[in-house]
């Protein structure tokens, strides 16, 4: 299943994006909260079978956001189903 971001709310302080499938059905969401030197990322996806796709969707989006402020500290809390995922090379929980 292909998944995509569909913007819900975008402001200078935060972004809320729905994660939708190819039929435009919401299957999760992700929020990006900006502070002066920090970026908090919270997301959850209902479908466990697309965890790698979720990771592949969020990672380049984050890289693009950090180009505007390269010194940001990024804190993530992402779940696929009930399993927490990590974006870096650390072992997943």
Coordinates of C-alpha atoms in Angstrom, one line a residue:
X1 CA 0.0 0.0 0.0
X2 CA 1.3 3.4 -0.9
X3 CA 1.0 6.2 1.7
X4 CA 1.3 9.9 1.3
X5 CA 1.2 13.1 3.4
X6 CA -2.0 15.2 3.2
X7 CA -1.6 18.6 5.0
X8 CA -4.2 19.3 7.7
X9 CA -2.8 22.4 9.4
X10 CA 0.5 24.2 8.6
X11 CA 1.7 27.2 10.6
X12 CA 5.2 28.6 11.4
X13 CA 5.0 26.9 14.9
X14 CA 3.7 23.4 13.9
X15 CA 2.5 21.2 11.1
X16 CA -0.1 18.5 11.3
X17 CA -0.2 16.1 8.4
X18 CA -2.5 13.2 7.8
X19 CA -1.0 10.0 6.4
X20 CA -3.4 8.7 3.7
X21 CA -3.4 5.7 1.4
X22 CA -3.9 5.8 -2.4
X23 CA -7.7 5.9 -1.8
X24 CA -7.3 9.1 0.3
X25 CA -8.3 7.2 3.4
X26 CA -6.6 8.5 6.6
X27 CA -4.4 5.7 8.1
X28 CA -2.4 7.9 10.5
X29 CA -1.0 11.3 11.2
X30 CA 2.2 13.1 12.1
X31 CA 2.8 16.4 13.9
X32 CA 5.9 18.6 13.7
X33 CA 6.3 21.1 16.5
X34 CA 8.9 23.8 16.2
X35 CA 10.8 25.5 19.0
X36 CA 13.8 27.9 18.5
X37 CA 16.4 25.1 18.6
X38 CA 14.2 21.9 18.8
X39 CA 11.9 20.0 16.5
X40 CA 9.5 17.5 18.0
X41 CA 8.0 14.9 15.8
X42 CA 5.0 12.8 16.9
X43 CA 3.3 10.3 14.7
X44 CA 1.2 7.2 14.6
X45 CA 0.2 4.9 11.7
X46 CA -2.5 2.3 12.1
X47 CA -1.3 -0.2 9.4
X48 CA 1.7 -2.3 10.7
X49 CA 2.5 -3.5 7.2
X50 CA 3.7 -0.1 5.9
X51 CA 6.1 0.8 8.7
X52 CA 9.1 0.9 6.3
X53 CA 7.1 3.2 4.0
X54 CA 6.2 5.5 6.9
X55 CA 9.9 5.7 7.8
X56 CA 10.8 6.4 4.2
X57 CA 8.1 9.1 4.0
X58 CA 9.1 10.9 7.3
X59 CA 12.9 10.7 6.9
X60 CA 13.3 12.9 3.8
X61 CA 10.6 15.3 5.0
X62 CA 12.6 15.9 8.2
X63 CA 15.8 16.3 6.2
X64 CA 14.0 19.0 4.1
X65 CA 12.8 20.8 7.3
X66 CA 16.2 20.8 8.8
X67 CA 17.8 22.5 5.8
X68 CA 16.1 25.7 6.9
X69 CA 17.6 25.4 10.4
X70 CA 20.6 23.0 10.4
X71 CA 21.2 23.4 14.1
X72 CA 17.9 21.9 15.2
X73 CA 17.8 19.1 17.8
X74 CA 15.2 16.6 16.6
X75 CA 13.2 14.5 19.0
X76 CA 10.9 11.8 17.5
X77 CA 8.2 9.6 18.9
X78 CA 6.8 7.5 16.0
X79 CA 4.6 4.4 16.2
X80 CA 3.4 1.9 13.6
X81 CA 0.5 -0.1 15.2
X82 CA 1.7 -0.5 18.7
X83 CA 5.4 -0.7 17.8
X84 CA 7.7 2.3 18.3
X85 CA 10.0 2.9 15.4
X86 CA 13.3 4.8 15.2
X87 CA 14.4 6.8 12.2
X88 CA 18.2 6.3 12.6
X89 CA 20.2 3.1 12.5
X90 CA 19.6 2.2 16.1
X91 CA 17.8 -1.1 16.8
X92 CA 14.0 -0.7 16.8
X93 CA 12.0 -1.3 20.0

